Short mmCIF file of C-alpha atoms in Angstrom, two decimals:
data_model
loop_
_atom_site.label_atom_id
_atom_site.label_comp_id
_atom_site.label_asym_id
_atom_site.label_seq_id
_atom_site.Cartn_x
_atom_site.Cartn_y
_atom_site.Cartn_z
CA MET A 1 53.12 -24.79 31.20
CA ALA A 2 54.75 -25.00 34.13
CA LEU A 3 55.32 -28.43 35.49
CA LEU A 4 55.84 -29.56 38.92
CA HIS A 5 56.91 -32.72 39.91
CA PHE A 6 56.42 -34.27 43.62
CA ASN A 7 56.99 -37.82 45.26
CA GLY A 8 56.59 -39.15 48.91
CA VAL A 9 53.67 -36.36 49.53
CA GLY A 10 49.79 -36.70 49.76
CA ILE A 11 46.39 -36.47 50.26
CA ALA A 12 45.96 -38.02 53.35
CA GLY A 13 42.24 -37.44 54.73
CA MET A 14 39.50 -35.35 53.65
CA ALA A 15 36.39 -33.14 54.93
CA ALA A 16 33.94 -31.28 53.62
CA ALA A 17 31.34 -28.38 55.44
CA VAL A 18 28.10 -27.66 53.86
CA PRO A 19 25.82 -24.71 54.86
CA ALA A 20 22.29 -26.29 56.07
CA ARG A 21 20.58 -24.26 53.54
CA THR A 22 19.56 -24.99 51.02
CA VAL A 23 18.19 -23.55 47.99
CA PHE A 24 16.31 -25.12 44.85
CA ASN A 25 17.42 -23.67 41.70
CA ARG A 26 13.84 -24.57 39.69
CA SER A 27 11.92 -22.56 42.14
CA TYR A 28 14.79 -20.00 42.50
CA MET A 29 13.75 -15.95 41.89
CA THR A 30 11.12 -17.67 39.22
CA ASP A 31 9.05 -14.13 40.01
CA VAL A 32 11.93 -12.00 38.83
CA TYR A 33 12.88 -14.29 35.30
CA GLY A 34 9.87 -16.73 34.42
CA VAL A 35 9.66 -20.10 35.19
CA GLU A 36 10.09 -21.50 32.06
CA ASN A 37 13.04 -19.09 31.49
CA VAL A 38 14.21 -20.89 35.16
CA GLN A 39 13.95 -24.42 33.82
CA ALA A 40 15.68 -23.80 30.46
CA LEU A 41 18.50 -22.58 32.66
CA VAL A 42 18.57 -24.75 34.98
CA ASP A 43 18.16 -28.17 32.21
CA LYS A 44 20.92 -26.53 30.68
CA ILE A 45 23.70 -25.89 33.91
CA GLY A 46 22.56 -29.26 35.51
CA ILE A 47 22.32 -27.26 38.75
CA GLU A 48 19.51 -28.61 41.23
CA GLU A 49 20.62 -27.17 44.12
CA ARG A 50 22.96 -24.97 46.27
CA ARG A 51 23.89 -24.47 49.36
CA PHE A 52 24.09 -21.00 50.83
CA ALA A 53 25.58 -19.53 54.11
CA THR A 54 23.76 -17.50 56.16
CA GLU A 55 25.36 -14.41 56.90
CA ASP A 56 27.09 -14.74 60.32
CA VAL A 57 28.31 -18.09 58.65
CA CYS A 58 31.82 -17.21 56.38
CA ALA A 59 33.98 -19.37 54.01
CA SER A 60 36.50 -19.69 57.42
CA ASP A 61 33.79 -21.51 59.39
CA LEU A 62 33.06 -24.35 56.70
CA CYS A 63 36.50 -24.72 56.64
CA CYS A 64 37.04 -24.55 60.47
CA ALA A 65 34.35 -27.32 60.77
CA ALA A 66 35.42 -29.34 57.92
CA ALA A 67 39.12 -29.49 59.27
CA GLU A 68 38.01 -30.02 62.87
CA ARG A 69 35.84 -33.28 61.86
CA LEU A 70 39.54 -33.85 59.61
CA LEU A 71 41.55 -33.90 62.56
CA ALA A 72 38.99 -36.02 64.46
CA ASP A 73 37.98 -38.81 62.43
CA THR A 74 42.31 -39.53 61.00
CA GLY A 75 42.98 -39.24 64.90
CA THR A 76 45.47 -36.29 64.04
CA SER A 77 47.09 -34.21 67.06
CA LYS A 78 47.01 -30.92 66.47
CA GLU A 79 50.22 -30.47 67.81
CA ASP A 80 51.77 -32.35 64.62
CA VAL A 81 50.27 -29.93 62.06
CA ARG A 82 53.22 -27.77 60.98
CA LEU A 83 51.60 -26.02 57.85
CA LEU A 84 47.94 -24.15 57.16
CA VAL A 85 47.13 -22.99 53.68
CA PHE A 86 44.14 -21.04 53.23
CA VAL A 87 43.10 -20.86 49.49
CA SER A 88 39.67 -18.44 48.91
CA VAL A 89 38.56 -15.08 47.51
CA SER A 90 36.11 -14.79 50.51
CA ALA A 91 39.28 -13.82 53.48
CA ASP A 92 37.08 -12.58 56.53
CA TYR A 93 39.27 -9.38 57.03
CA LYS A 94 41.14 -7.45 54.33
CA PHE A 95 43.78 -7.91 56.92
CA PRO A 96 45.41 -10.11 59.43
CA PRO A 97 44.97 -13.63 56.86
CA THR A 98 42.40 -15.83 57.44
CA ALA A 99 45.43 -18.48 57.93
CA THR A 100 46.24 -17.27 61.26
CA ILE A 101 43.15 -16.79 62.54
CA LEU A 102 42.50 -20.16 61.30
CA GLN A 103 46.03 -21.78 63.69
CA HIS A 104 44.21 -20.26 66.50
CA ARG A 105 40.51 -21.37 66.53
CA LEU A 106 41.82 -24.78 65.36
CA GLY A 107 43.89 -24.80 68.39
CA LEU A 108 47.71 -25.82 66.57
CA PRO A 109 50.55 -24.86 67.77
CA ALA A 110 52.70 -21.31 67.21
CA SER A 111 55.26 -23.22 65.55
CA THR A 112 52.66 -24.03 62.25
CA VAL A 113 52.97 -21.83 59.22
CA ALA A 114 50.01 -20.03 58.20
CA TYR A 115 48.95 -17.90 55.14
CA ASP A 116 46.61 -17.70 52.36
CA VAL A 117 46.20 -17.74 49.48
CA THR A 118 44.01 -15.70 46.70
CA MET A 119 42.38 -18.05 44.04
CA GLY A 120 39.78 -18.60 42.83
CA CYS A 121 38.33 -21.66 40.89
CA SER A 122 41.56 -23.45 40.07
CA ALA A 123 42.87 -23.41 43.81
CA VAL A 124 42.84 -26.88 44.64
CA LEU A 125 46.07 -27.08 42.30
CA TYR A 126 48.00 -23.97 43.53
CA GLY A 127 46.87 -25.60 47.16
CA LEU A 128 48.28 -28.92 46.73
CA SER A 129 51.02 -27.70 44.67
CA ILE A 130 52.17 -25.24 47.40
CA VAL A 131 51.72 -27.58 49.92
CA TYR A 132 53.90 -30.22 48.10
CA SER A 133 56.01 -28.03 47.70
CA MET A 134 56.65 -26.85 51.55
CA LEU A 135 56.02 -29.91 53.55
CA PRO A 136 58.86 -32.02 52.24
CA ALA A 137 60.93 -28.39 52.35
CA MET A 138 60.13 -28.26 56.06
CA GLY A 139 61.43 -31.33 56.47
CA GLY A 140 57.88 -33.71 55.97
CA GLY A 141 55.42 -34.31 58.40
CA LYS A 142 51.23 -33.12 57.97
CA ALA A 143 49.56 -29.93 56.76
CA LEU A 144 46.33 -28.76 56.67
CA LEU A 145 44.67 -27.79 53.31
CA LEU A 146 41.54 -25.95 53.38
CA ILE A 147 39.68 -24.43 50.37
CA GLY A 148 36.43 -22.89 50.40
CA ASP A 149 34.46 -19.63 49.92
CA THR A 150 31.18 -17.64 50.41
CA ASN A 151 30.02 -17.44 46.65
CA SER A 152 26.28 -16.59 47.45
CA ARG A 153 27.86 -13.15 48.91
CA ILE A 154 29.98 -12.37 45.65
CA TYR A 155 27.98 -12.50 42.82
CA SER A 156 24.32 -10.43 42.61
CA PRO A 157 21.41 -12.01 42.45
CA GLU A 158 19.99 -10.22 40.06
CA ASP A 159 22.17 -11.02 37.24
CA ARG A 160 20.82 -14.35 35.49
CA THR A 161 24.48 -14.63 34.21
CA SER A 162 25.99 -15.75 37.32
CA ALA A 163 22.41 -16.47 39.60
CA TYR A 164 22.01 -20.01 39.68
CA ILE A 165 25.49 -21.24 39.33
CA PHE A 166 27.81 -20.51 42.24
CA GLY A 167 27.41 -22.23 45.98
CA ASP A 168 29.21 -21.96 49.32
CA ALA A 169 31.27 -25.05 50.89
CA GLY A 170 34.61 -25.38 53.05
CA THR A 171 36.56 -27.96 52.70
CA ALA A 172 40.13 -29.49 54.06
CA MET A 173 42.47 -31.62 53.05
CA LEU A 174 45.11 -33.88 55.23
CA ILE A 175 48.23 -33.56 53.62
CA GLU A 176 51.32 -36.04 54.85
CA THR A 177 54.73 -36.94 53.88
CA GLY A 178 55.40 -40.15 53.00
CA GLU A 179 56.61 -43.16 50.65
CA ARG A 180 53.17 -44.65 50.22
CA PHE A 181 52.20 -41.58 48.51
CA GLY A 182 54.63 -42.13 45.49
CA GLU A 183 54.37 -39.33 42.74
CA SER A 184 52.66 -36.75 41.56
CA HIS A 185 52.67 -33.82 38.52
CA PHE A 186 51.26 -30.66 38.38
CA SER A 187 50.53 -28.35 35.26
CA ILE A 188 49.78 -24.58 36.00
CA ASN A 189 49.36 -21.92 33.34
CA THR A 190 48.81 -17.73 33.38
CA ASP A 191 47.02 -15.78 31.29
CA GLY A 192 46.56 -12.17 32.55
CA SER A 193 45.43 -10.84 29.76
CA LYS A 194 41.98 -12.42 30.71
CA TYR A 195 42.43 -10.97 34.25
CA ASP A 196 38.81 -9.35 34.05
CA LEU A 197 36.93 -12.36 32.57
CA ILE A 198 35.86 -13.31 35.92
CA MET A 199 36.00 -10.18 38.36
CA ALA A 200 34.84 -8.15 41.15
CA GLU A 201 35.94 -4.49 40.16
CA ALA A 202 35.66 -2.49 43.24
CA GLY A 203 36.29 -2.68 47.18
CA GLY A 204 40.56 -3.32 46.43
CA SER A 205 42.86 -0.76 46.15
CA ARG A 206 42.60 0.03 42.47
CA HIS A 207 38.76 0.80 42.93
CA PRO A 208 38.25 1.40 46.81
CA SER A 209 34.82 1.25 47.72
CA SER A 210 32.63 3.79 47.94
CA ALA A 211 28.92 4.90 48.53
CA GLU A 212 29.03 4.87 44.09
CA THR A 213 30.42 1.14 44.39
CA LEU A 214 27.73 -0.68 45.99
CA VAL A 215 25.12 0.89 44.30
CA SER A 216 23.17 -1.46 42.12
CA ARG A 217 22.83 -0.51 38.24
CA VAL A 218 21.67 -2.35 35.27
CA VAL A 219 24.65 -3.69 33.45
CA ASP A 220 23.76 -5.32 29.64
CA GLU A 221 20.19 -4.80 27.40
CA HIS A 222 18.97 -7.84 29.43
CA GLY A 223 18.14 -5.76 32.62
CA ASN A 224 20.94 -7.86 34.42
CA ARG A 225 21.61 -5.51 37.75
CA ARG A 226 24.71 -5.93 39.95
CA SER A 227 27.07 -3.46 42.01
CA LEU A 228 30.47 -2.79 41.20
CA GLU A 229 31.42 -4.44 43.96
CA GLN A 230 29.70 -7.41 43.42
CA ALA A 231 31.90 -10.06 40.59
CA TRP A 232 31.16 -10.70 36.75
CA MET A 233 31.65 -13.79 34.67
CA ARG A 234 31.62 -12.91 31.26
CA GLY A 235 30.41 -17.00 30.81
CA GLY A 236 31.20 -17.32 26.75
CA ASP A 237 34.39 -16.10 27.01
CA VAL A 238 35.37 -18.60 29.89
CA LEU A 239 34.40 -21.24 28.36
CA GLN A 240 36.35 -20.67 25.37
CA LEU A 241 39.73 -20.00 27.17
CA VAL A 242 38.60 -23.79 28.61
CA ILE A 243 37.81 -25.40 25.28
CA ALA A 244 40.38 -23.86 23.84
CA ASN A 245 43.79 -24.44 26.45
CA VAL A 246 42.34 -27.06 28.92
CA PRO A 247 42.48 -29.81 26.44
CA ARG A 248 45.83 -28.81 25.48
CA ASP A 249 47.18 -28.67 28.45
CA VAL A 250 45.98 -32.07 29.76
CA ARG A 251 47.32 -33.60 26.54
CA GLY A 252 51.14 -32.07 28.10
CA LEU A 253 50.82 -32.99 31.35
CA LEU A 254 49.63 -37.18 30.09
CA ALA A 255 52.43 -36.98 27.60
CA ALA A 256 55.48 -34.82 29.35
CA THR A 257 54.61 -37.32 32.27
CA GLY A 258 54.35 -40.89 29.74
CA THR A 259 50.71 -41.60 31.06
CA ALA A 260 48.34 -43.13 29.06
CA LYS A 261 44.15 -42.56 29.18
CA GLY A 262 43.57 -45.62 29.94
CA ASP A 263 46.06 -45.70 33.07
CA ILE A 264 43.34 -42.95 34.69
CA ASP A 265 40.95 -43.90 36.65
CA TYR A 266 39.02 -41.24 38.07
CA VAL A 267 39.05 -37.32 35.94
CA LEU A 268 37.98 -34.66 38.11
CA LEU A 269 37.23 -31.61 36.47
CA HIS A 270 35.99 -28.05 38.69
CA GLN A 271 32.73 -28.41 39.02
CA ALA A 272 31.76 -25.36 36.61
CA ASN A 273 28.36 -26.34 35.28
CA SER A 274 27.20 -29.36 33.49
CA PHE A 275 26.99 -27.86 30.46
CA MET A 276 30.69 -26.84 29.74
CA ASN A 277 31.58 -29.74 32.01
CA THR A 278 29.80 -32.83 29.47
CA TYR A 279 31.58 -31.10 26.37
CA LEU A 280 35.02 -30.61 28.33
CA ALA A 281 35.19 -34.42 29.21
CA ALA A 282 33.27 -35.17 26.33
CA LYS A 283 36.38 -33.58 24.16
CA LEU A 284 39.49 -35.09 26.21
CA GLY A 285 37.96 -38.34 25.87
CA PHE A 286 36.85 -39.98 29.14
CA PRO A 287 33.54 -41.35 29.27
CA ALA A 288 31.02 -39.86 32.03
CA GLU A 289 31.34 -42.49 34.26
CA LYS A 290 35.31 -42.41 34.67
CA VAL A 291 34.21 -37.96 35.82
CA PRO A 292 32.59 -37.50 39.21
CA SER A 293 29.73 -34.66 39.73
CA SER A 294 28.66 -32.54 42.24
CA ILE A 295 27.34 -30.11 39.91
CA ARG A 296 23.68 -31.22 40.50
CA ARG A 297 23.59 -31.12 44.34
CA PHE A 298 26.29 -28.21 45.23
CA GLY A 299 26.32 -26.72 42.05
CA ASN A 300 29.68 -24.41 41.33
CA THR A 301 31.25 -23.85 44.51
CA GLY A 302 34.52 -22.22 43.48
CA GLY A 303 37.61 -23.53 44.31
CA ALA A 304 36.05 -26.26 46.49
CA SER A 305 34.20 -27.79 44.05
CA ILE A 306 36.68 -30.60 43.38
CA PRO A 307 37.79 -31.62 47.04
CA LEU A 308 34.00 -31.42 47.48
CA THR A 309 32.83 -33.90 44.40
CA MET A 310 35.38 -36.71 46.27
CA VAL A 311 34.10 -36.28 49.47
CA SER A 312 30.94 -36.70 48.31
CA GLU A 313 31.18 -39.06 45.33
CA MET A 314 34.48 -40.28 46.06
CA ARG A 315 34.21 -41.32 49.72
CA GLY A 316 34.22 -44.60 49.53
CA ILE A 317 36.85 -45.26 46.30
CA LEU A 318 39.43 -43.02 47.83
CA ALA A 319 39.35 -44.76 50.85
CA GLU A 320 40.41 -48.49 49.32
CA PRO A 321 43.95 -49.18 49.57
CA GLU A 322 45.28 -49.82 46.01
CA ARG A 323 45.78 -46.58 44.84
CA LYS A 324 43.95 -44.80 41.76
CA LYS A 325 45.12 -42.72 39.43
CA ILE A 326 43.73 -39.27 39.46
CA LEU A 327 43.71 -36.70 36.82
CA MET A 328 42.30 -33.32 38.08
CA SER A 329 42.02 -30.30 35.64
CA ALA A 330 40.35 -27.01 37.40
CA PHE A 331 40.37 -23.36 35.53
CA GLY A 332 39.42 -19.87 36.79
CA ILE A 333 40.12 -16.53 38.03
CA GLY A 334 43.10 -15.16 36.36
CA MET A 335 42.51 -16.63 34.21
CA THR A 336 44.43 -19.68 35.83
CA TRP A 337 44.18 -23.33 34.47
CA GLY A 338 46.10 -26.42 34.62
CA SER A 339 46.11 -29.98 35.90
CA ALA A 340 47.59 -32.34 37.82
CA LEU A 341 48.00 -36.25 37.99
CA LEU A 342 48.27 -37.76 41.47
CA SER A 343 47.24 -41.71 43.10
CA VAL A 344 45.06 -41.91 45.81
CA GLY A 345 44.40 -44.86 47.85
CA GLY A 346 43.79 -45.19 51.46
CA CYS A 347 42.76 -42.20 52.04
CA LYS A 348 40.04 -41.31 55.06
CA VAL A 349 37.11 -39.43 54.01
CA SER A 350 34.38 -38.13 56.21
CA PRO A 351 30.96 -37.65 55.72
CA ILE A 352 29.56 -34.02 54.91
CA VAL A 353 29.29 -32.03 58.03
CA GLU A 354 26.56 -29.69 57.36
CA ILE A 355 26.54 -26.50 59.70
CA MET B 1 29.60 -29.94 7.56
CA THR B 2 27.84 -27.93 4.75
CA ILE B 3 25.61 -24.71 5.71
CA ASP B 4 22.54 -26.72 5.59
CA THR B 5 23.83 -29.47 8.42
CA PHE B 6 24.73 -26.29 10.15
CA ILE B 7 22.26 -24.15 10.16
CA SER B 8 20.10 -27.74 11.18
CA THR B 9 22.63 -28.68 13.32
CA MET B 10 21.99 -25.09 15.23
CA ALA B 11 18.30 -25.20 15.16
CA GLU B 12 18.47 -28.73 16.98
CA GLU B 13 21.09 -27.96 19.68
CA LEU B 14 20.13 -24.33 20.15
CA GLU B 15 16.02 -25.20 20.53
CA ILE B 16 15.10 -22.38 17.22
CA GLU B 17 11.73 -23.26 16.02
CA GLN B 18 12.45 -20.40 14.06
CA GLU B 19 12.79 -21.06 10.58
CA LEU B 20 16.58 -20.40 9.74
CA THR B 21 18.16 -19.12 6.55
CA PRO B 22 21.74 -18.62 5.41
CA GLU B 23 20.72 -15.18 6.10
CA THR B 24 19.29 -14.85 9.24
CA VAL B 25 21.02 -12.81 11.26
CA PHE B 26 20.80 -15.04 14.69
CA THR B 27 21.34 -12.65 17.37
CA GLU B 28 18.10 -10.42 16.53
CA LEU B 29 15.91 -14.11 17.08
CA PRO B 30 13.42 -14.14 19.67
CA MET B 31 15.02 -16.49 22.38
CA TRP B 32 18.80 -15.58 21.60
CA SER B 33 20.24 -15.52 25.27
CA SER B 34 24.05 -15.93 26.21
CA LEU B 35 23.32 -19.34 26.43
CA SER B 36 22.74 -19.77 22.84
CA MET B 37 26.23 -18.19 22.71
CA MET B 38 28.10 -20.96 24.96
CA GLU B 39 25.68 -23.40 23.19
CA LEU B 40 27.08 -21.50 19.50
CA ILE B 41 30.82 -21.73 20.89
CA VAL B 42 30.72 -25.42 21.52
CA LEU B 43 28.89 -26.00 18.58
CA ILE B 44 31.49 -24.48 16.60
CA ASP B 45 34.60 -25.79 18.51
CA ARG B 46 32.83 -29.53 17.88
CA GLU B 47 32.09 -29.25 14.74
CA PHE B 48 35.23 -27.11 12.95
CA HIS B 49 37.87 -27.39 16.32
CA LYS B 50 38.00 -23.43 16.60
CA SER B 51 36.95 -21.82 19.58
CA PHE B 52 35.21 -18.53 19.48
CA THR B 53 35.21 -15.98 21.96
CA LEU B 54 31.76 -13.42 22.10
CA SER B 55 33.38 -10.97 19.98
CA GLN B 56 34.76 -13.05 17.27
CA ILE B 57 31.34 -14.56 16.93
CA MET B 58 29.69 -10.94 16.96
CA GLU B 59 31.57 -9.78 14.24
CA CYS B 60 29.48 -12.32 12.22
CA LYS B 61 26.21 -11.23 11.17
CA THR B 62 23.95 -14.00 9.33
CA ILE B 63 24.50 -17.18 9.78
CA GLN B 64 25.96 -17.34 6.70
CA ASP B 65 28.91 -15.01 8.32
CA LEU B 66 29.49 -18.01 10.58
CA TYR B 67 29.68 -20.34 8.86
CA ASN B 68 31.98 -18.97 6.38
CA LYS B 69 34.27 -17.36 9.65
CA ALA B 70 34.12 -21.24 11.03
CA SER B 71 34.92 -22.90 8.03
CA ALA B 72 37.52 -20.43 6.77
#
């Protein structure tokens, strides 16, 4: 595990935007999969509703709406934003980077450092650790960390292994430097040998887009269908990787920082699905009341899932002046996994924006 | 955990209605799905402290094979 330590940088404000269009899992695609099968699946994964962006809405639009709300609610002057990082697998274009377009759309000054990071479900660990590293090196100030995806357009609705899991969201975090933020610690890990557990194979440089890559085809004995450009997730092996590695990583971070489980106020897990998260929380040894969840209402929103959960489930708690000790644990494409120990308090959290 | 307890735990958690024996070829059960596989991975991790990949589970044919591998 790679350990990172920061002091005097933290989360000052948060906001999130979701599409207004709501998909109800218990009635979604029941004509294809059968009513009973769908109910059993929903019971297990614990995802009742998800938000799907309309065709004209991109992850950047969701993040932009969240960021505008965040800047307004925190009274942040655009001139004071020095760094913008957009973490996503749903960029507007192959290039230029989405972050540079967002710098313009948000009206941030030309002195802003802006770039994209390609990362999925573990995005919050990457985004925070990058911003926490860069901002002090820039002499401090304010940064925007935007995390969002339109997962509804990444996976095939005709592939039951992913059809009921993913939703869309965009989040914005205002990061600032200052003594009050105290210390934070991150652990980040990579196992690229398992890069194909969650993957969209075609449409990049290795397998360029063609007429063939767009054809939906049957991919297994269950009749699931997807094209080579639609992503797959080998759920069983993702589960295996997570339950084998995440508890060990969390134990390692707690040991390295001399933190007892009892010192932790809240545990934020990447919102994968209820089945996996319930087991993971139990294996980590935290009671359910310390583990906020938004999976029921929003599904798995990828990298946005932890910040979205903070906005939807912890608004009041994070606003309290006494700082809360938060353990984050996230895992996803790469494969990557890691954890973070942060203290959050006096954080201005906006209500969820619907667009 | 004995093989009998393993079978009854598996039947309960995976909601398998058929009669199970050590010789049952579990992947051929009518209700078997990718979700059953996930439940099995968690059951084995929790009870035997071993995290099996899908292919490790697929190497096992019968419930007895799976039990032997998990308890080895």
